[in-house]
Amino acid sequence: MPAHFQLLQTDSTTAARRGVLQTRHGAIQTPIFMPVGTQGTVKAITPVHLREIGAQIILGNTYHLNLRPGSDLIRELGGLHRFMGWDGPILTDSGGFQVFSLAKLRDIREDGVAFQSHIDGAKLFLGPREVMTIQQNLGSDIAMVLDECPPWPCEREACARAVERSFRWAKQCKEYATDSGFLADGHHVFAIVQGSTFDDLRRQAAESLAELDFPGYAVGGVSVGEPEPEMLKQVGATTPYLPANKPRYTMGLGTPPQLLKMIALGVDMFDCVLPTRVARNGLVFTPDGPLNLRNEKFRSDPRPIVEGMENYTATFSRAYLRHLTIAGEMLSGTLLTIHNLHFFLDLMAQARTHIEQGDFGSWHQAWIGRYEAGATARLAGSIQ
Amino acid sequence: MPAHFQLLQTDSTTAARRGVLQTRHGAIQTPIFMPVGTQGTVKAITPVHLREIGAQIILGNTYHLNLRPGSDLIRELGGLHRFMGWDGPILTDSGGFQVFSLAKLRDIREDGVAFQSHIDGAKLFLGPREVMTIQQNLGSDIAMVLDECPPWPCEREACARAVERSFRWAKQCKEYATDSGFLADGHHVFAIVQGSTFDDLRRQAAESLAELDFPGYAVGGVSVGEPEPEMLKQVGATTPYLPANKPRYTMGLGTPPQLLKMIALGVDMFDCVLPTRVARNGLVFTPDGPLNLRNEKFRSDPRPIVEGMENYTATFSRAYLRHLTIAGEMLSGTLLTIHNLHFFLDLMAQARTHIEQGDFGSWHQAWIGRYEAGATARLAGSIQ
């Protein structure tokens, strides 16, 4: 059997990697950004729009989909791909993170997490078997193990307990996925490395999970409130201990500069609600930092959001997009989501090209420099 | 110069007509339904979606667009077609109707209507010159004259005054459109026949406006609260006095059966927010009457909304569309709008075919019979 992940190239001045990940629904060129489709739709756009802007893989949220409409129903209707009309790869999270952030009255036990639905208060339980069954029902191409994500900051002892429990759950998840034939069918299961700010706990978690030989690894417990330098430090303290021949994924981040910094640390996969969420409030990304289209200065601006970007939104003027946003029209959310996701996907495409060309190190620093200079200048009101 | 409207065929058993209306942005096959794009967008969908479902012409609202973002700005940016990315024909209303329904502190004078913006309270004025200037700024293919729409019910004397005033305003609108070169450039201006429930006033209005030789005529003052039989009676009391070689348009209606009944009375053009507005609340049209997708019975229904209809929404199950609607996802509004508009546009296409085949009379009665039987049965809870 050929390896499901092929490492094509590694950058000489950073840890950036260029790879290809094979899934049941096609190959993914890495580094890659995954648009988030929480409730069975990437908010405000269609699967056709996703294809047009080059999306290779999207993310679905197990917690949400299992509460509504239910993973049994989705299985009965042919799986999540067919349900939502997306025939490319889908990664699903385990649902554990949302139990911690959204659910009421959660109770962490050795065998899993008992909680109440945030929608109707129903009493529910997620353990390793449950999260794997749900993700199997959804037909996920990449399923995530159940883990315990410690808060930031946290005490060392509590963190160590979370790491140990997460290891046991990961092991059980892999066993269930093996026994059920999920792995043998070409689905992937990724482990998640916790450890908060404790480098030795992160190393220990990474090395012990690596021994279990998962198809991929996520760096978890980042982007949970810690400052950016701390986040980068944690990722940098983890990736060296992950197997080079497996894809690496940081969950739930980040800004465009953060993505590039993560790639430089050897991360291959990202997901974040940032580009879709802010689009619905009129914020758009450009190489010179974000723009708030509600600003009066765009009132009669005939230019597209970013000159030279080719997507459907680029056929409209900033003035029109501002009008739609101010008028509260749904089409604003659709068009700005198309732009923002394309911007993130295009940034990943540029990163892949520069890793291939061997100049990722200098390119990504220059890119971040321009982006942050533009954002700073705009904050200071000095850019027209 | 060839006639801008060609009457291809007239039905033998009803007054239904099959025609072609030429505009600066292409030909329109009538009878036709015009999706409403109040604020420079047909709510929730893109111009590409509009094309895919066969939209031939859309409507823009002068009152809204002139308040926000302003017709001067739209002219500066190349006109409404370019502004909103729609290169097909656009009809705009005069704005008068919204002044009556939305604006605060309106004051009808002989020279026009003074009012306050419903958005920011700004004091504004619309007279014949203003409405024609605004519609010229927008680059409208079909502009409507300013008229006074009497309420239902209304006294005969008040109605007669409104008819007379509307006639004078229509005459002035045509003079401005002639002097400015708007008509000579191939734009059309349609007159509006008022007269409320008074047959003789409607006839008088139709005949006097017909003498002014407008490119088209609307039956106004219907769908303003009167019962359906009264509405049909008013349209039936108007169309016989309109020139046969000009298109006829009833503004702001209606349900699918109403559209067919209007076609049978000799009406060619329609617009209504019904299909787009109810789509955003989960209501969809079928040949067996409307369905509320929020209903529990669609929870696991794998069928498309209407078997055999070919559009993007038809690639999704009722179960998925119900899920999106219940979850409050924007994509629900988009997909249900695509379906509902396609349903209305397809109904017009069927009507055109049956007029051509010579069996419109029996076909439209059978169509209405099935639709109303389905709706009645569903209300009674007897359809699964």
Short mmCIF file of N, CA and C in Angstrom, two decimals, chain B residues 91-203:
data_model
loop_
_atom_site.label_atom_id
_atom_site.label_comp_id
_atom_site.label_asym_id
_atom_site.label_seq_id
_atom_site.Cartn_x
_atom_site.Cartn_y
_atom_site.Cartn_z
N LEU B 91 -36.13 46.47 -14.96
CA LEU B 91 -37.26 47.39 -14.84
C LEU B 91 -37.16 48.06 -13.48
N THR B 92 -37.37 49.36 -13.43
CA THR B 92 -37.41 50.03 -12.13
C THR B 92 -38.78 50.66 -11.93
N ASP B 93 -39.26 50.61 -10.70
CA ASP B 93 -40.50 51.34 -10.42
C ASP B 93 -40.15 52.82 -10.21
N SER B 94 -41.17 53.62 -10.02
CA SER B 94 -40.93 55.07 -9.92
C SER B 94 -40.51 55.49 -8.52
N GLY B 95 -40.75 54.63 -7.55
CA GLY B 95 -40.50 54.99 -6.16
C GLY B 95 -41.74 55.52 -5.47
N GLY B 96 -42.75 55.87 -6.27
CA GLY B 96 -43.96 56.46 -5.68
C GLY B 96 -44.65 55.53 -4.69
N PHE B 97 -44.75 54.25 -5.06
CA PHE B 97 -45.48 53.31 -4.21
C PHE B 97 -44.83 53.19 -2.84
N GLN B 98 -43.48 53.16 -2.81
CA GLN B 98 -42.78 53.07 -1.52
C GLN B 98 -42.91 54.35 -0.71
N VAL B 99 -43.02 55.49 -1.41
CA VAL B 99 -43.26 56.72 -0.66
C VAL B 99 -44.55 56.58 0.14
N PHE B 100 -45.57 55.97 -0.50
CA PHE B 100 -46.84 55.82 0.19
C PHE B 100 -46.79 54.76 1.28
N SER B 101 -45.99 53.69 1.04
CA SER B 101 -46.02 52.57 1.99
C SER B 101 -44.94 52.66 3.07
N LEU B 102 -43.81 53.32 2.79
CA LEU B 102 -42.69 53.30 3.74
C LEU B 102 -42.33 54.64 4.35
N ALA B 103 -42.46 55.71 3.58
CA ALA B 103 -41.92 56.99 4.03
C ALA B 103 -42.76 57.60 5.14
N LYS B 104 -42.14 58.50 5.88
CA LYS B 104 -42.84 59.20 6.96
C LYS B 104 -43.31 60.56 6.46
N LEU B 105 -44.40 61.08 7.02
CA LEU B 105 -44.84 62.45 6.77
C LEU B 105 -44.89 62.83 5.30
N ARG B 106 -45.55 62.01 4.52
CA ARG B 106 -45.61 62.34 3.09
C ARG B 106 -46.68 63.40 2.85
N ASP B 107 -46.45 64.20 1.83
CA ASP B 107 -47.37 65.29 1.49
C ASP B 107 -47.52 65.31 -0.03
N ILE B 108 -48.72 64.90 -0.50
CA ILE B 108 -48.95 64.86 -1.95
C ILE B 108 -49.32 66.25 -2.43
N ARG B 109 -48.51 66.77 -3.36
CA ARG B 109 -48.81 68.08 -3.92
C ARG B 109 -49.05 67.90 -5.42
N GLU B 110 -49.46 68.96 -6.06
CA GLU B 110 -49.73 68.84 -7.49
C GLU B 110 -48.45 68.53 -8.26
N ASP B 111 -47.31 69.00 -7.77
CA ASP B 111 -46.08 68.79 -8.52
C ASP B 111 -45.31 67.53 -8.11
N GLY B 112 -45.82 66.79 -7.12
CA GLY B 112 -45.13 65.56 -6.71
C GLY B 112 -45.40 65.25 -5.25
N VAL B 113 -44.50 64.47 -4.64
CA VAL B 113 -44.68 64.03 -3.26
C VAL B 113 -43.48 64.41 -2.42
N ALA B 114 -43.71 65.17 -1.35
CA ALA B 114 -42.66 65.46 -0.38
C ALA B 114 -42.76 64.42 0.72
N PHE B 115 -41.60 63.95 1.20
CA PHE B 115 -41.64 62.90 2.23
C PHE B 115 -40.32 62.87 2.99
N GLN B 116 -40.32 62.07 4.06
CA GLN B 116 -39.10 61.87 4.83
C GLN B 116 -38.62 60.44 4.65
N SER B 117 -37.31 60.29 4.46
CA SER B 117 -36.69 58.97 4.32
C SER B 117 -37.02 58.09 5.51
N HIS B 118 -37.34 56.81 5.24
CA HIS B 118 -37.60 55.88 6.36
C HIS B 118 -36.29 55.43 7.00
N ILE B 119 -35.17 55.76 6.37
CA ILE B 119 -33.87 55.34 6.93
C ILE B 119 -33.33 56.38 7.90
N ASP B 120 -33.27 57.65 7.45
CA ASP B 120 -32.65 58.66 8.32
C ASP B 120 -33.50 59.92 8.50
N GLY B 121 -34.74 59.90 8.00
CA GLY B 121 -35.62 61.04 8.20
C GLY B 121 -35.34 62.24 7.31
N ALA B 122 -34.39 62.10 6.38
CA ALA B 122 -34.05 63.22 5.48
C ALA B 122 -35.29 63.65 4.68
N LYS B 123 -35.43 64.97 4.47
CA LYS B 123 -36.58 65.49 3.72
C LYS B 123 -36.30 65.40 2.22
N LEU B 124 -37.20 64.78 1.49
CA LEU B 124 -36.97 64.52 0.07
C LEU B 124 -38.23 64.84 -0.72
N PHE B 125 -38.07 64.89 -2.04
CA PHE B 125 -39.20 65.19 -2.91
C PHE B 125 -39.08 64.36 -4.18
N LEU B 126 -40.18 63.77 -4.60
CA LEU B 126 -40.23 63.06 -5.88
C LEU B 126 -41.36 63.62 -6.72
N GLY B 127 -41.00 64.21 -7.85
CA GLY B 127 -41.99 64.63 -8.84
C GLY B 127 -41.68 63.91 -10.13
N PRO B 128 -42.45 64.17 -11.19
CA PRO B 128 -42.19 63.50 -12.47
C PRO B 128 -40.75 63.66 -12.95
N ARG B 129 -40.21 64.88 -12.84
CA ARG B 129 -38.83 65.08 -13.29
C ARG B 129 -37.86 64.25 -12.45
N GLU B 130 -38.06 64.24 -11.14
CA GLU B 130 -37.15 63.52 -10.25
C GLU B 130 -37.16 62.01 -10.53
N VAL B 131 -38.35 61.43 -10.65
CA VAL B 131 -38.37 59.97 -10.85
C VAL B 131 -37.77 59.58 -12.19
N MET B 132 -37.93 60.45 -13.21
CA MET B 132 -37.33 60.11 -14.49
C MET B 132 -35.82 60.29 -14.46
N THR B 133 -35.37 61.32 -13.75
CA THR B 133 -33.92 61.54 -13.63
C THR B 133 -33.26 60.39 -12.89
N ILE B 134 -33.88 59.97 -11.81
CA ILE B 134 -33.31 58.87 -11.02
C ILE B 134 -33.24 57.60 -11.87
N GLN B 135 -34.32 57.27 -12.57
CA GLN B 135 -34.34 56.04 -13.37
C GLN B 135 -33.37 56.13 -14.54
N GLN B 136 -33.15 57.37 -15.02
CA GLN B 136 -32.13 57.55 -16.06
C GLN B 136 -30.73 57.33 -15.46
N ASN B 137 -30.53 57.83 -14.25
CA ASN B 137 -29.25 57.59 -13.56
C ASN B 137 -28.99 56.09 -13.38
N LEU B 138 -30.05 55.36 -13.04
CA LEU B 138 -29.90 53.93 -12.82
C LEU B 138 -29.63 53.19 -14.14
N GLY B 139 -30.05 53.80 -15.26
CA GLY B 139 -29.89 53.14 -16.56
C GLY B 139 -30.95 52.10 -16.80
N SER B 140 -32.12 52.32 -16.22
CA SER B 140 -33.23 51.38 -16.32
C SER B 140 -33.62 51.09 -17.77
N ASP B 141 -33.89 49.83 -18.09
CA ASP B 141 -34.39 49.49 -19.42
C ASP B 141 -35.86 49.82 -19.55
N ILE B 142 -36.59 49.63 -18.45
CA ILE B 142 -38.01 49.98 -18.42
C ILE B 142 -38.26 50.82 -17.18
N ALA B 143 -38.57 52.10 -17.39
CA ALA B 143 -38.85 53.01 -16.28
C ALA B 143 -40.35 53.15 -16.12
N MET B 144 -40.79 53.33 -14.90
CA MET B 144 -42.22 53.52 -14.65
C MET B 144 -42.49 54.98 -14.35
N VAL B 145 -43.67 55.46 -14.74
CA VAL B 145 -44.05 56.84 -14.45
C VAL B 145 -44.40 56.97 -12.96
N LEU B 146 -44.36 58.22 -12.47
CA LEU B 146 -44.86 58.49 -11.12
C LEU B 146 -46.38 58.45 -11.16
N ASP B 147 -46.97 57.80 -10.17
CA ASP B 147 -48.43 57.77 -10.12
C ASP B 147 -48.89 57.88 -8.67
N GLU B 148 -50.16 58.15 -8.50
CA GLU B 148 -50.74 58.14 -7.16
C GLU B 148 -51.64 56.91 -7.07
N CYS B 149 -51.27 56.04 -6.16
CA CYS B 149 -52.00 54.77 -6.00
C CYS B 149 -53.01 54.94 -4.88
N PRO B 150 -54.31 55.02 -5.20
CA PRO B 150 -55.29 55.21 -4.12
C PRO B 150 -55.41 53.94 -3.28
N PRO B 151 -55.74 54.09 -2.01
CA PRO B 151 -55.86 52.91 -1.15
C PRO B 151 -57.13 52.13 -1.50
N TRP B 152 -57.21 50.89 -0.96
CA TRP B 152 -58.46 50.14 -1.11
C TRP B 152 -59.05 49.95 0.25
N PRO B 153 -60.36 50.21 0.48
CA PRO B 153 -61.24 50.86 -0.50
C PRO B 153 -61.01 52.37 -0.51
N CYS B 154 -61.52 53.04 -1.52
CA CYS B 154 -61.46 54.52 -1.52
C CYS B 154 -62.72 55.10 -2.15
N GLU B 155 -62.97 56.36 -1.81
CA GLU B 155 -64.15 57.06 -2.34
C GLU B 155 -63.93 57.38 -3.81
N ARG B 156 -65.02 57.43 -4.54
CA ARG B 156 -64.94 57.70 -5.98
C ARG B 156 -64.26 59.04 -6.28
N GLU B 157 -64.62 60.05 -5.48
CA GLU B 157 -64.08 61.38 -5.78
C GLU B 157 -62.56 61.42 -5.60
N ALA B 158 -62.09 60.79 -4.50
CA ALA B 158 -60.65 60.75 -4.25
C ALA B 158 -59.94 59.96 -5.34
N CYS B 159 -60.59 58.88 -5.77
CA CYS B 159 -60.00 58.05 -6.82
C CYS B 159 -59.90 58.82 -8.13
N ALA B 160 -60.96 59.57 -8.46
CA ALA B 160 -60.97 60.35 -9.70
C ALA B 160 -59.84 61.38 -9.69
N ARG B 161 -59.63 62.01 -8.52
CA ARG B 161 -58.53 62.99 -8.43
C ARG B 161 -57.18 62.31 -8.64
N ALA B 162 -57.03 61.09 -8.04
CA ALA B 162 -55.76 60.35 -8.19
C ALA B 162 -55.53 59.97 -9.65
N VAL B 163 -56.62 59.57 -10.34
CA VAL B 163 -56.50 59.20 -11.75
C VAL B 163 -56.07 60.40 -12.59
N GLU B 164 -56.69 61.55 -12.30
CA GLU B 164 -56.34 62.76 -13.07
C GLU B 164 -54.91 63.19 -12.82
N ARG B 165 -54.54 63.18 -11.53
CA ARG B 165 -53.17 63.58 -11.19
C ARG B 165 -52.16 62.60 -11.82
N SER B 166 -52.48 61.31 -11.74
CA SER B 166 -51.59 60.30 -12.32
C SER B 166 -51.43 60.52 -13.83
N PHE B 167 -52.51 60.93 -14.48
CA PHE B 167 -52.43 61.19 -15.91
C PHE B 167 -51.48 62.36 -16.20
N ARG B 168 -51.65 63.44 -15.43
CA ARG B 168 -50.77 64.61 -15.66
C ARG B 168 -49.31 64.24 -15.40
N TRP B 169 -49.06 63.49 -14.33
CA TRP B 169 -47.68 63.08 -14.02
C TRP B 169 -47.12 62.17 -15.12
N ALA B 170 -47.95 61.25 -15.61
CA ALA B 170 -47.50 60.35 -16.68
C ALA B 170 -47.10 61.14 -17.92
N LYS B 171 -47.93 62.14 -18.25
CA LYS B 171 -47.66 62.98 -19.42
C LYS B 171 -46.33 63.71 -19.24
N GLN B 172 -46.14 64.26 -18.04
CA GLN B 172 -44.88 64.98 -17.77
C GLN B 172 -43.69 64.02 -17.81
N CYS B 173 -43.85 62.82 -17.26
CA CYS B 173 -42.76 61.85 -17.29
C CYS B 173 -42.36 61.55 -18.73
N LYS B 174 -43.35 61.37 -19.58
CA LYS B 174 -43.03 61.04 -20.97
C LYS B 174 -42.34 62.22 -21.66
N GLU B 175 -42.78 63.44 -21.31
CA GLU B 175 -42.13 64.62 -21.90
C GLU B 175 -40.67 64.70 -21.48
N TYR B 176 -40.41 64.47 -20.19
CA TYR B 176 -39.02 64.51 -19.72
C TYR B 176 -38.19 63.43 -20.40
N ALA B 177 -38.78 62.23 -20.52
CA ALA B 177 -38.05 61.10 -21.12
C ALA B 177 -37.80 61.34 -22.60
N THR B 178 -38.68 62.10 -23.23
CA THR B 178 -38.48 62.45 -24.64
C THR B 178 -37.40 63.51 -24.76
N ASP B 179 -37.54 64.58 -23.97
CA ASP B 179 -36.59 65.69 -24.04
C ASP B 179 -35.17 65.26 -23.69
N SER B 180 -35.03 64.34 -22.74
CA SER B 180 -33.69 63.93 -22.29
C SER B 180 -33.04 62.91 -23.23
N GLY B 181 -33.82 62.42 -24.20
CA GLY B 181 -33.28 61.41 -25.11
C GLY B 181 -33.38 59.99 -24.56
N PHE B 182 -33.97 59.85 -23.37
CA PHE B 182 -34.09 58.53 -22.72
C PHE B 182 -34.86 57.56 -23.61
N LEU B 183 -35.99 58.00 -24.15
CA LEU B 183 -36.80 57.14 -25.02
C LEU B 183 -36.10 56.88 -26.35
N ALA B 184 -35.50 57.92 -26.91
CA ALA B 184 -34.83 57.77 -28.20
C ALA B 184 -33.66 56.79 -28.10
N ASP B 185 -33.07 56.67 -26.90
CA ASP B 185 -31.95 55.74 -26.70
C ASP B 185 -32.41 54.29 -26.56
N GLY B 186 -33.71 54.06 -26.65
CA GLY B 186 -34.20 52.68 -26.59
C GLY B 186 -34.67 52.25 -25.22
N HIS B 187 -34.60 53.17 -24.23
CA HIS B 187 -35.22 52.86 -22.93
C HIS B 187 -36.73 52.95 -23.10
N HIS B 188 -37.45 52.19 -22.28
CA HIS B 188 -38.91 52.26 -22.34
C HIS B 188 -39.44 52.96 -21.10
N VAL B 189 -40.60 53.59 -21.26
CA VAL B 189 -41.33 54.15 -20.12
C VAL B 189 -42.74 53.58 -20.16
N PHE B 190 -43.15 52.99 -19.05
CA PHE B 190 -44.50 52.41 -18.97
C PHE B 190 -45.41 53.33 -18.16
N ALA B 191 -46.64 53.50 -18.62
CA ALA B 191 -47.65 54.25 -17.88
C ALA B 191 -48.35 53.30 -16.89
N ILE B 192 -49.05 53.87 -15.92
CA ILE B 192 -49.74 53.06 -14.92
C ILE B 192 -51.21 53.47 -14.85
N VAL B 193 -52.09 52.49 -15.00
CA VAL B 193 -53.53 52.74 -14.99
C VAL B 193 -54.06 52.56 -13.57
N GLN B 194 -54.61 53.63 -12.98
CA GLN B 194 -55.27 53.52 -11.68
C GLN B 194 -56.78 53.53 -11.90
N GLY B 195 -57.53 53.69 -10.83
CA GLY B 195 -58.99 53.72 -10.96
C GLY B 195 -59.70 52.86 -9.93
N SER B 196 -58.89 52.22 -9.09
CA SER B 196 -59.45 51.41 -7.99
C SER B 196 -60.57 50.50 -8.49
N THR B 197 -61.69 50.48 -7.79
CA THR B 197 -62.78 49.54 -8.12
C THR B 197 -63.79 50.14 -9.09
N PHE B 198 -63.49 51.33 -9.65
CA PHE B 198 -64.46 52.02 -10.51
C PHE B 198 -64.15 51.74 -11.98
N ASP B 199 -64.94 50.86 -12.57
CA ASP B 199 -64.67 50.41 -13.93
C ASP B 199 -64.56 51.57 -14.92
N ASP B 200 -65.44 52.55 -14.76
CA ASP B 200 -65.42 53.65 -15.75
C ASP B 200 -64.17 54.51 -15.59
N LEU B 201 -63.71 54.66 -14.32
CA LEU B 201 -62.48 55.43 -14.12
C LEU B 201 -61.28 54.67 -14.69
N ARG B 202 -61.27 53.34 -14.52
CA ARG B 202 -60.19 52.53 -15.10
C ARG B 202 -60.20 52.65 -16.63
N ARG B 203 -61.37 52.55 -17.21
CA ARG B 203 -61.44 52.65 -18.68
C ARG B 203 -60.96 54.02 -19.16
#
